[in-house]
Amino acid sequence: MAVFASVLLTNLFAIVVALVVITIAFYKWKYVHWKMKGIPYLDPSIPFGNITNPFKENKQLNVEFANWYARLKSMKHRYGGVFMLFNPILLVTDVELVKNILTKDFANFMDHGFYTNERDDPLSVNLLSLEGQKWRNLRVKLTPTFTSGKMKMMFQPVVDCSNIMANAILSYSNNQQPVNIKEVFSCFTTDVIGHCAFGVECNSFTDEEGTFRVRGKLATETTVEENLKNLVIFAFPDLAKMLRLAITKKKVTQFFLKLVEDTVSYREKNNVRRNDFMQLLIDIRNSEENGEAMSIRDLAAQVFIFFIGGFETSSTTATFCLYEISRDLEIQDKLRDEVNEVLDKFGGKLTYDAIHEMKYMEQVVDETLRKYPPLSIMFRICTKDYQIPDSNVVINKGERVAISSLGLHRDPEYFPEPEKFDPERFNPENKSKIHPFSYIPFGEGPRICIGLRFGKMQTKVGLATLLRNFRFTLNPKTNDPLVMDPAHFLLSAKDGVWLDVEKIG
Ligand code: HEM
């Protein structure tokens, strides 16, 4: 018996050693990728590649990419290789090449290369992840959903939601309590997108455990373990499909599929129409030929990506903005003066045209998106071999390319003193001098953010409503300087942004 156990142990040990050796050999083979191509690269280490070991120091991925950008740039490289686990990614630092990839040579870099799994993760089959002709067809269909006419139609509900937010903040100011503005703005944008995408009143302020708010948090926050699972999905998408892995959490998928099914069936049975994204998608679906029409699952995937894209990006933008203008009261006062001046002109009413007259507001939001672009890593998959101009280097079909807008936006060559929050960078005179493609918070080219207008609109409405009513200062509970939260895929302030609020007038 003892002999049998000892043989078993020896065999087990041999298997483990063999596995370790094979894994190391596999990694070493992968890690020569850039060297073999003669492309400069940052030294990776097993097993995370260039990513900081999340068990030692969990860093935000957007920040990691920006740091790699700065390192490659400091070595005067126009591009360079990095590794996520063992996956090689070409990180571009040269703005001309950024321009080629996003616009001029878009045909070679059309796809994001995100994981989709129609069977097990139906919400993943959305505009952000779709590829090739399927993406193109859907983009053409969805583009009319975001025209300025449609934005005007959705404007009043956004204002109504912002007034509810102002009411919620009033109680903090009355009780002299600091407010976690990130949480408050997330409730506002959840209410907005719930209304505008699904036609649902979410009441995130009164119903703290509200299903939308909870599902929104669940969909966007990840644990270290989930981040690792997502990295594995990223590294082995085919295996992940075989193992039926999903990025979207099961509860989130069930909730959104049911909501969309119920809403579509209710509207169709009762002949109900509403001014929201869901209605626009139902109309597109009804206008399509049988066989080509979007299924309910397709429709749910699109409203879902509007929901995810819609609430978190805008709420983090407004949060970063309020953080900065609470540190610089001169900017805050100037912005408030403009809001009041314009509103006086419009009889005190916050209208679509009034928001567009607020030029300084535009500058402040532009500068916020410079310093804190919420979605700052733009991935592309090379879909056709591509020779980098003025070089012998070829990016091969299937290789991943990344652009870090955070890296570009904090590059002193394009934005001197990049850590300084200075809306004057975007005044009409200076704005015209900004190097093209060094400022790309929404991406650029055919794959530019489809919700740009909506995102900016709801951010500005929220800010205008708050600034005309309150004065904000930084509460000591805020990390200053801010720390970015590794639990979010988007740039987001860890532990929130806490502000003291004083009612005006
Ligand atoms: C401040 C707000 C926002 C920012 C900074 C932002 C940023 C971005 C960025 C950087 C991309 C990737 C572009 C690329 O890969 O080249 C993107 C794509 C996208 N965004 Fe936004 N976004 C915002 C708001 C919104 C809103 C409000 C919606 C929907 C209601 C939305 C929906 C989408 C979708 C569907 C895509 C994928 C487009 C495609 O691949 O064709 N975004 N966004």
XYZ file of C-alpha atoms and ligand atoms in Angstrom:
548
model
C 0.000 0.000 0.000
C 2.804 2.369 1.032
C 4.650 1.549 -2.210
C 1.495 2.255 -4.250
C 1.021 5.653 -2.533
C 4.648 6.567 -3.106
C 4.424 5.677 -6.856
C 1.215 7.698 -7.132
C 2.840 10.683 -5.449
C 5.901 10.451 -7.672
C 3.692 10.306 -10.789
C 1.612 13.228 -9.604
C 4.730 15.234 -8.907
C 6.073 14.372 -12.369
C 2.791 15.500 -13.974
C 2.847 18.816 -12.081
C 6.497 19.416 -13.014
C 5.742 18.556 -16.656
C 2.763 20.955 -16.657
C 4.848 23.758 -15.157
C 7.634 23.160 -17.694
C 5.147 23.098 -20.613
C 3.467 26.298 -19.371
C 6.785 28.097 -18.990
C 7.917 26.897 -22.431
C 4.591 28.059 -23.921
C 4.981 31.500 -22.298
C 8.618 31.815 -23.422
C 7.573 30.920 -26.963
C 4.791 33.525 -26.863
C 7.068 36.168 -25.364
C 9.427 36.164 -28.371
C 6.561 37.416 -30.566
C 7.657 41.057 -30.788
C 11.367 40.240 -30.811
C 10.865 37.982 -33.846
C 9.073 40.799 -35.630
C 11.775 43.304 -34.779
C 9.302 45.453 -32.873
C 10.375 47.130 -29.602
C 8.491 45.848 -26.571
C 8.194 46.148 -22.822
C 9.605 43.152 -20.935
C 6.792 40.898 -19.746
C 6.862 38.449 -16.860
C 5.076 35.139 -16.334
C 2.107 34.783 -15.820
C 0.506 38.238 -16.219
C 2.685 39.642 -19.002
C 2.989 43.411 -18.568
C -0.014 43.624 -16.262
C 0.903 44.236 -12.626
C 0.304 41.101 -10.548
C -3.280 41.739 -9.320
C -2.610 39.781 -6.113
C 0.225 42.176 -5.198
C -1.048 45.490 -6.487
C -4.359 45.659 -8.312
C -4.021 48.439 -10.895
C -6.724 49.895 -13.132
C -6.286 48.602 -16.686
C -6.789 52.031 -18.326
C -3.983 53.353 -16.106
C -1.726 50.390 -16.973
C -2.102 51.125 -20.697
C -1.416 54.838 -20.164
C 1.754 53.955 -18.220
C 2.921 51.634 -21.013
C 2.201 54.413 -23.518
C 4.368 56.831 -21.498
C 7.211 54.305 -21.252
C 7.228 53.565 -24.994
C 6.982 57.263 -25.799
C 9.865 58.110 -23.451
C 11.956 55.620 -25.477
C 10.861 57.485 -28.637
C 8.973 54.499 -30.054
C 6.029 55.130 -32.406
C 4.564 51.813 -31.312
C 5.631 48.914 -29.164
C 4.635 45.464 -28.019
C 3.072 44.585 -24.681
C 1.510 41.363 -23.380
C -1.747 40.787 -21.522
C -1.020 37.364 -19.955
C 0.678 35.896 -23.053
C -1.421 37.754 -25.622
C 0.664 40.159 -27.685
C -0.813 43.615 -28.255
C 0.700 46.386 -30.338
C 0.301 49.675 -28.488
C 0.413 52.721 -30.756
C 1.863 56.035 -29.566
C 2.180 57.857 -32.896
C -0.824 60.074 -33.710
C -0.420 59.592 -37.485
C -0.666 55.853 -37.009
C -3.628 56.353 -34.636
C -5.316 58.305 -37.427
C -4.601 55.564 -39.985
C -5.963 52.825 -37.754
C -9.119 54.657 -36.721
C -9.988 56.304 -40.042
C -7.785 56.154 -43.138
C -7.038 52.420 -43.013
C -10.140 51.492 -41.038
C -10.821 48.586 -43.449
C -7.757 46.833 -41.958
C -8.842 47.468 -38.363
C -12.599 47.282 -38.345
C -13.226 45.024 -35.350
C -12.807 45.489 -31.605
C -12.010 41.800 -31.045
C -14.325 41.517 -28.030
C -15.767 38.183 -26.983
C -19.223 37.298 -28.241
C -21.106 34.127 -27.449
C -24.583 34.105 -28.897
C -25.653 30.893 -27.164
C -24.440 31.483 -23.607
C -24.061 35.253 -23.432
C -26.797 36.669 -25.681
C -26.272 40.248 -24.458
C -22.671 40.105 -25.708
C -23.909 40.187 -29.305
C -24.170 43.966 -29.267
C -22.964 46.838 -31.435
C -19.744 47.229 -29.447
C -18.720 43.583 -29.976
C -20.142 42.725 -33.381
C -17.680 42.407 -36.241
C -17.381 42.867 -39.993
C -20.464 43.174 -42.136
C -22.790 42.290 -39.233
C -21.456 45.301 -37.300
C -21.689 47.550 -40.363
C -25.335 46.599 -41.055
C -26.338 47.154 -37.441
C -24.447 50.456 -37.166
C -26.322 51.771 -40.240
C -29.628 50.721 -38.694
C -28.897 52.225 -35.266
C -27.271 55.511 -36.306
C -30.619 57.342 -36.844
C -31.448 56.545 -33.195
C -28.989 59.224 -32.057
C -29.724 62.206 -34.346
C -30.114 65.652 -32.793
C -33.868 65.391 -33.466
C -34.039 62.246 -31.316
C -31.896 63.910 -28.639
C -34.327 66.850 -28.507
C -37.172 64.391 -28.093
C -35.444 62.854 -25.068
C -34.289 66.140 -23.558
C -37.177 66.881 -21.168
C -37.054 63.503 -19.364
C -33.333 64.107 -18.793
C -34.117 67.492 -17.212
C -36.876 65.904 -15.072
C -34.415 63.278 -13.793
C -31.851 66.006 -13.034
C -34.423 67.826 -10.889
C -34.997 64.649 -8.905
C -31.213 64.445 -8.389
C -31.126 68.079 -7.187
C -33.895 67.257 -4.687
C -31.901 64.312 -3.378
C -28.836 66.525 -2.908
C -30.899 69.118 -1.068
C -31.367 66.707 1.821
C -27.585 66.310 2.138
C -27.112 70.054 2.172
C -29.953 70.521 4.725
C -28.398 67.879 6.981
C -24.874 69.204 6.352
C -23.748 65.772 5.259
C -21.116 65.118 2.596
C -22.438 63.538 -0.555
C -20.825 60.761 -2.576
C -21.376 62.487 -5.906
C -20.407 59.410 -7.894
C -23.238 57.429 -6.338
C -25.698 60.299 -6.830
C -24.756 60.799 -10.480
C -24.980 57.060 -11.119
C -28.552 57.132 -9.778
C -29.306 60.090 -12.083
C -27.871 58.465 -15.215
C -29.552 55.159 -14.299
C -32.888 56.987 -14.076
C -32.185 58.714 -17.398
C -31.164 55.625 -19.316
C -33.899 53.529 -17.682
C -36.406 56.064 -18.979
C -34.808 56.738 -22.355
C -33.801 53.176 -23.196
C -36.534 51.078 -21.594
C -39.331 53.495 -20.804
C -39.080 52.438 -17.155
C -39.182 54.791 -14.154
C -36.271 53.476 -12.074
C -36.620 55.790 -9.047
C -33.034 55.069 -8.101
C -33.040 57.826 -5.458
C -36.047 56.627 -3.488
C -35.705 52.911 -4.139
C -32.119 52.286 -3.035
C -32.336 48.584 -3.712
C -34.019 49.407 -7.054
C -33.551 46.607 -9.539
C -32.038 48.834 -12.224
C -29.444 50.391 -9.957
C -28.536 46.995 -8.523
C -28.357 45.369 -11.980
C -26.348 48.326 -13.286
C -23.799 47.926 -10.476
C -23.716 44.178 -10.965
C -23.092 44.594 -14.693
C -20.209 47.055 -14.376
C -18.373 46.076 -11.191
C -16.030 43.096 -11.175
C -14.048 41.262 -8.531
C -10.371 40.285 -8.935
C -11.545 36.699 -9.700
C -13.943 37.942 -12.389
C -11.204 40.108 -13.880
C -9.015 37.013 -14.089
C -11.845 34.992 -15.678
C -12.324 37.788 -18.227
C -8.583 37.777 -18.954
C -8.787 34.036 -19.636
C -11.798 34.618 -21.927
C -9.760 37.309 -23.684
C -6.786 34.954 -24.060
C -8.705 31.797 -25.096
C -11.988 32.919 -26.689
C -12.545 29.595 -28.512
C -11.965 27.545 -25.389
C -14.195 29.970 -23.455
C -16.973 29.340 -25.961
C -16.527 25.577 -25.616
C -16.695 25.924 -21.842
C -19.834 28.061 -22.319
C -18.326 30.985 -20.424
C -20.107 34.328 -20.357
C -18.810 37.789 -19.521
C -22.263 39.098 -18.633
C -23.429 37.769 -15.293
C -26.349 35.345 -15.426
C -28.622 37.460 -13.211
C -27.988 40.497 -15.431
C -28.769 38.547 -18.617
C -31.976 37.094 -17.168
C -33.130 40.493 -15.941
C -32.590 42.343 -19.225
C -33.932 39.586 -21.486
C -37.126 39.358 -19.458
C -37.524 43.114 -19.290
C -37.188 43.501 -23.051
C -39.497 40.547 -23.794
C -42.167 41.877 -21.437
C -41.889 45.452 -22.714
C -42.076 44.511 -26.394
C -45.013 42.189 -25.835
C -46.860 44.768 -23.661
C -46.397 47.537 -26.229
C -47.429 45.346 -29.135
C -50.513 43.942 -27.390
C -51.706 47.289 -26.066
C -50.633 49.440 -29.005
C -48.484 51.584 -26.717
C -45.783 53.869 -28.180
C -43.153 55.843 -26.243
C -40.312 58.222 -27.062
C -37.435 55.949 -26.148
C -34.632 53.833 -27.633
C -36.696 50.689 -27.174
C -39.450 52.130 -29.397
C -36.922 53.139 -32.035
C -35.547 49.595 -32.030
C -39.047 48.057 -32.138
C -39.807 50.284 -35.143
C -36.584 49.173 -36.880
C -37.500 45.543 -36.153
C -41.013 45.969 -37.534
C -39.733 47.652 -40.691
C -37.403 44.777 -41.511
C -38.143 41.935 -43.879
C -38.933 38.608 -42.227
C -35.758 36.602 -41.831
C -33.610 39.726 -41.541
C -35.522 41.232 -38.643
C -33.785 41.585 -35.279
C -34.788 38.912 -32.796
C -35.850 39.894 -29.278
C -32.423 38.746 -28.072
C -30.687 41.011 -30.635
C -32.874 43.881 -29.559
C -32.137 43.217 -25.874
C -28.376 43.162 -26.585
C -28.549 46.631 -28.173
C -30.644 48.232 -25.428
C -28.330 46.588 -22.908
C -25.210 48.161 -24.454
C -27.001 51.531 -24.530
C -27.748 51.026 -20.836
C -24.149 50.088 -19.947
C -22.635 52.689 -22.299
C -25.145 55.271 -21.195
C -25.034 55.361 -17.439
C -21.499 54.668 -16.288
C -19.528 56.754 -18.821
C -21.567 59.910 -18.240
C -21.768 59.552 -14.470
C -17.999 59.125 -14.153
C -17.455 62.145 -16.439
C -19.703 64.348 -14.297
C -18.086 62.999 -11.114
C -14.560 63.804 -12.304
C -15.761 67.220 -13.407
C -17.297 68.018 -10.005
C -14.135 66.762 -8.290
C -11.982 69.154 -10.329
C -14.239 72.179 -10.004
C -14.566 71.591 -6.260
C -10.788 71.912 -6.079
C -10.812 75.046 -8.233
C -13.635 77.308 -7.142
C -12.770 79.968 -9.693
C -13.671 77.568 -12.485
C -16.779 76.496 -10.612
C -17.968 80.087 -10.149
C -17.260 80.956 -13.770
C -19.236 77.931 -14.923
C -22.134 78.721 -12.598
C -22.182 82.337 -13.838
C -22.475 81.081 -17.392
C -25.268 78.638 -16.501
C -27.216 81.441 -14.775
C -26.622 83.942 -17.570
C -27.797 81.559 -20.278
C -30.785 80.413 -18.236
C -31.829 84.037 -17.632
C -31.825 84.470 -21.393
C -34.082 81.423 -21.752
C -36.553 82.570 -19.093
C -35.053 80.278 -16.441
C -35.863 77.151 -18.459
C -33.213 74.538 -19.162
C -33.802 73.738 -22.825
C -31.887 71.884 -25.524
C -30.864 75.210 -27.099
C -29.852 76.680 -23.739
C -27.454 73.798 -23.108
C -25.902 74.381 -26.532
C -25.325 78.047 -25.743
C -23.167 77.165 -22.729
C -19.751 77.432 -24.361
C -17.699 77.373 -21.162
C -19.635 74.262 -20.095
C -18.448 72.617 -23.318
C -14.847 73.584 -22.498
C -15.088 72.218 -18.946
C -16.610 68.908 -20.105
C -14.014 68.612 -22.898
C -11.211 69.154 -20.397
C -12.759 66.596 -18.032
C -12.864 64.056 -20.858
C -9.244 64.888 -21.648
C -8.003 64.260 -18.158
C -10.357 61.360 -17.454
C -11.528 59.588 -20.632
C -13.811 56.912 -19.092
C -13.246 54.276 -21.799
C -9.672 54.927 -22.739
C -8.411 51.683 -24.275
C -9.475 51.273 -27.869
C -8.782 47.750 -29.037
C -8.723 46.727 -32.670
C -8.067 43.416 -34.405
C -6.115 43.612 -37.625
C -8.447 42.147 -40.241
C -6.058 42.381 -43.227
C -2.215 42.416 -43.178
C -1.060 46.015 -42.828
C 2.343 47.520 -43.495
C 3.035 50.406 -41.131
C 3.844 53.437 -43.333
C 7.547 54.452 -43.422
C 8.643 51.082 -42.020
C 9.127 47.438 -42.967
C 6.903 46.292 -40.140
C 3.745 44.394 -41.026
C 0.873 44.008 -38.591
C -0.531 40.611 -39.439
C -4.165 39.598 -39.732
C -5.427 38.514 -36.319
C -2.982 40.657 -34.306
C -4.354 42.951 -31.653
C -3.710 46.673 -31.669
C -4.507 49.128 -28.874
C -4.719 52.900 -28.576
C -4.687 54.534 -25.148
C -6.583 57.809 -25.153
C -5.548 58.312 -21.502
C -1.913 57.998 -22.640
C -2.425 60.509 -25.459
C -4.449 62.937 -23.321
C -1.763 63.005 -20.615
C 1.126 63.276 -23.068
C 2.960 66.592 -22.369
C 3.851 66.850 -26.073
C 0.167 67.446 -26.857
C -1.083 68.797 -23.546
C 1.605 70.665 -21.571
C 1.295 70.211 -17.793
C -1.139 67.351 -18.384
C -2.069 66.986 -14.696
C -3.375 70.565 -14.617
C -7.138 70.876 -15.104
C -7.432 73.800 -17.479
C -10.623 74.330 -19.536
C -8.803 77.087 -21.469
C -7.131 74.350 -23.489
C -10.495 74.087 -25.235
C -11.316 77.760 -25.791
C -11.923 78.424 -29.516
C -8.384 79.702 -30.116
C -6.550 76.872 -28.347
C -8.945 74.151 -29.473
C -8.090 74.771 -33.103
C -4.415 74.135 -32.278
C -4.935 70.720 -30.645
C -3.043 68.101 -32.602
C -5.553 66.016 -34.556
C -6.062 62.555 -33.055
C -4.307 63.451 -29.808
C -7.760 64.054 -28.262
C -10.149 61.137 -28.774
C -12.382 60.558 -25.716
C -15.120 59.043 -27.910
C -12.774 57.317 -30.368
C -12.822 58.419 -33.996
C -13.802 57.214 -37.449
C -16.620 54.832 -38.363
C -16.490 53.172 -34.920
C -16.709 56.413 -32.955
C -19.053 56.251 -29.938
C -22.607 56.163 -31.251
C -23.945 57.736 -28.039
C -21.612 60.781 -28.035
C -24.407 63.362 -28.264
C -26.548 61.653 -25.670
C -23.610 61.198 -23.280
C -22.583 64.840 -23.491
C -26.180 66.027 -23.226
C -26.992 64.159 -20.015
C -23.646 65.108 -18.431
C -24.217 68.805 -19.134
C -27.868 68.793 -18.032
C -26.888 67.138 -14.742
C -24.071 69.615 -14.145
C -26.153 72.680 -15.068
C -28.993 71.657 -12.743
C -26.629 71.079 -9.832
C -24.545 74.215 -10.348
C -27.504 76.579 -10.502
C -28.648 75.200 -7.126
C -25.534 74.286 -5.144
C -21.953 75.202 -4.353
C -19.560 72.270 -3.978
C -16.313 71.885 -2.035
C -14.087 68.872 -1.539
C -14.741 66.802 1.589
C -11.649 65.229 3.264
C -13.165 61.752 2.747
C -12.166 62.005 -0.938
C -8.846 60.470 -1.966
C -6.873 63.469 -3.174
C -5.189 62.808 -5.563
C -7.787 60.364 -6.806
C -7.081 56.643 -6.964
C -8.586 54.753 -9.906
C -10.742 51.744 -9.082
C -9.427 48.421 -10.443
C -12.863 46.866 -9.946
C -14.184 48.842 -12.928
C -13.364 48.404 -16.577
C -13.971 52.146 -16.986
C -11.925 54.857 -15.331
C -13.659 55.450 -12.038
C -12.703 56.991 -8.677
C -12.048 54.425 -5.944
C -14.146 55.015 -2.789
C -16.149 57.684 -4.636
C -15.851 61.458 -4.642
C -17.191 63.066 -1.460
C -18.309 66.682 -1.626
C -19.725 69.174 0.855
C -22.792 70.897 -0.551
C -24.205 74.326 0.137
C -27.588 75.415 -1.240
C -27.482 78.676 -3.179
C -30.097 81.347 -2.614
C -19.292 60.577 -21.788
C -19.903 59.575 -22.348
C -19.291 58.529 -23.242
C -17.979 58.267 -23.564
C -16.735 59.007 -23.089
C -17.969 57.151 -24.489
C -16.831 56.612 -25.075
C -16.835 55.594 -26.015
C -15.659 55.059 -26.652
C -14.223 55.517 -26.391
C -16.060 54.087 -27.507
C -15.155 53.183 -28.356
C -14.804 53.873 -29.671
C -13.789 53.089 -30.482
O -13.534 51.914 -30.252
O -13.218 53.712 -31.399
C -17.500 53.996 -27.414
C -18.276 53.139 -28.149
C -19.627 52.976 -27.963
N -20.438 53.723 -27.120
Fe -19.862 55.279 -25.987
N -19.257 56.750 -24.678
C -20.096 57.561 -23.954
C -21.473 57.509 -23.901
C -22.246 56.575 -24.544
C -23.694 56.513 -24.485
C -24.564 57.517 -23.750
C -24.076 55.422 -25.219
C -25.456 54.894 -25.512
C -26.573 55.417 -25.124
C -22.868 54.805 -25.742
C -22.841 53.678 -26.530
C -21.719 53.214 -27.193
C -21.744 52.100 -28.141
C -22.955 51.267 -28.516
C -20.432 51.962 -28.633
C -19.948 50.969 -29.679
C -19.987 51.641 -31.063
C -19.521 50.739 -32.195
O -18.669 49.875 -31.977
O -20.024 50.932 -33.313
N -21.784 55.532 -25.319
N -17.942 54.926 -26.504
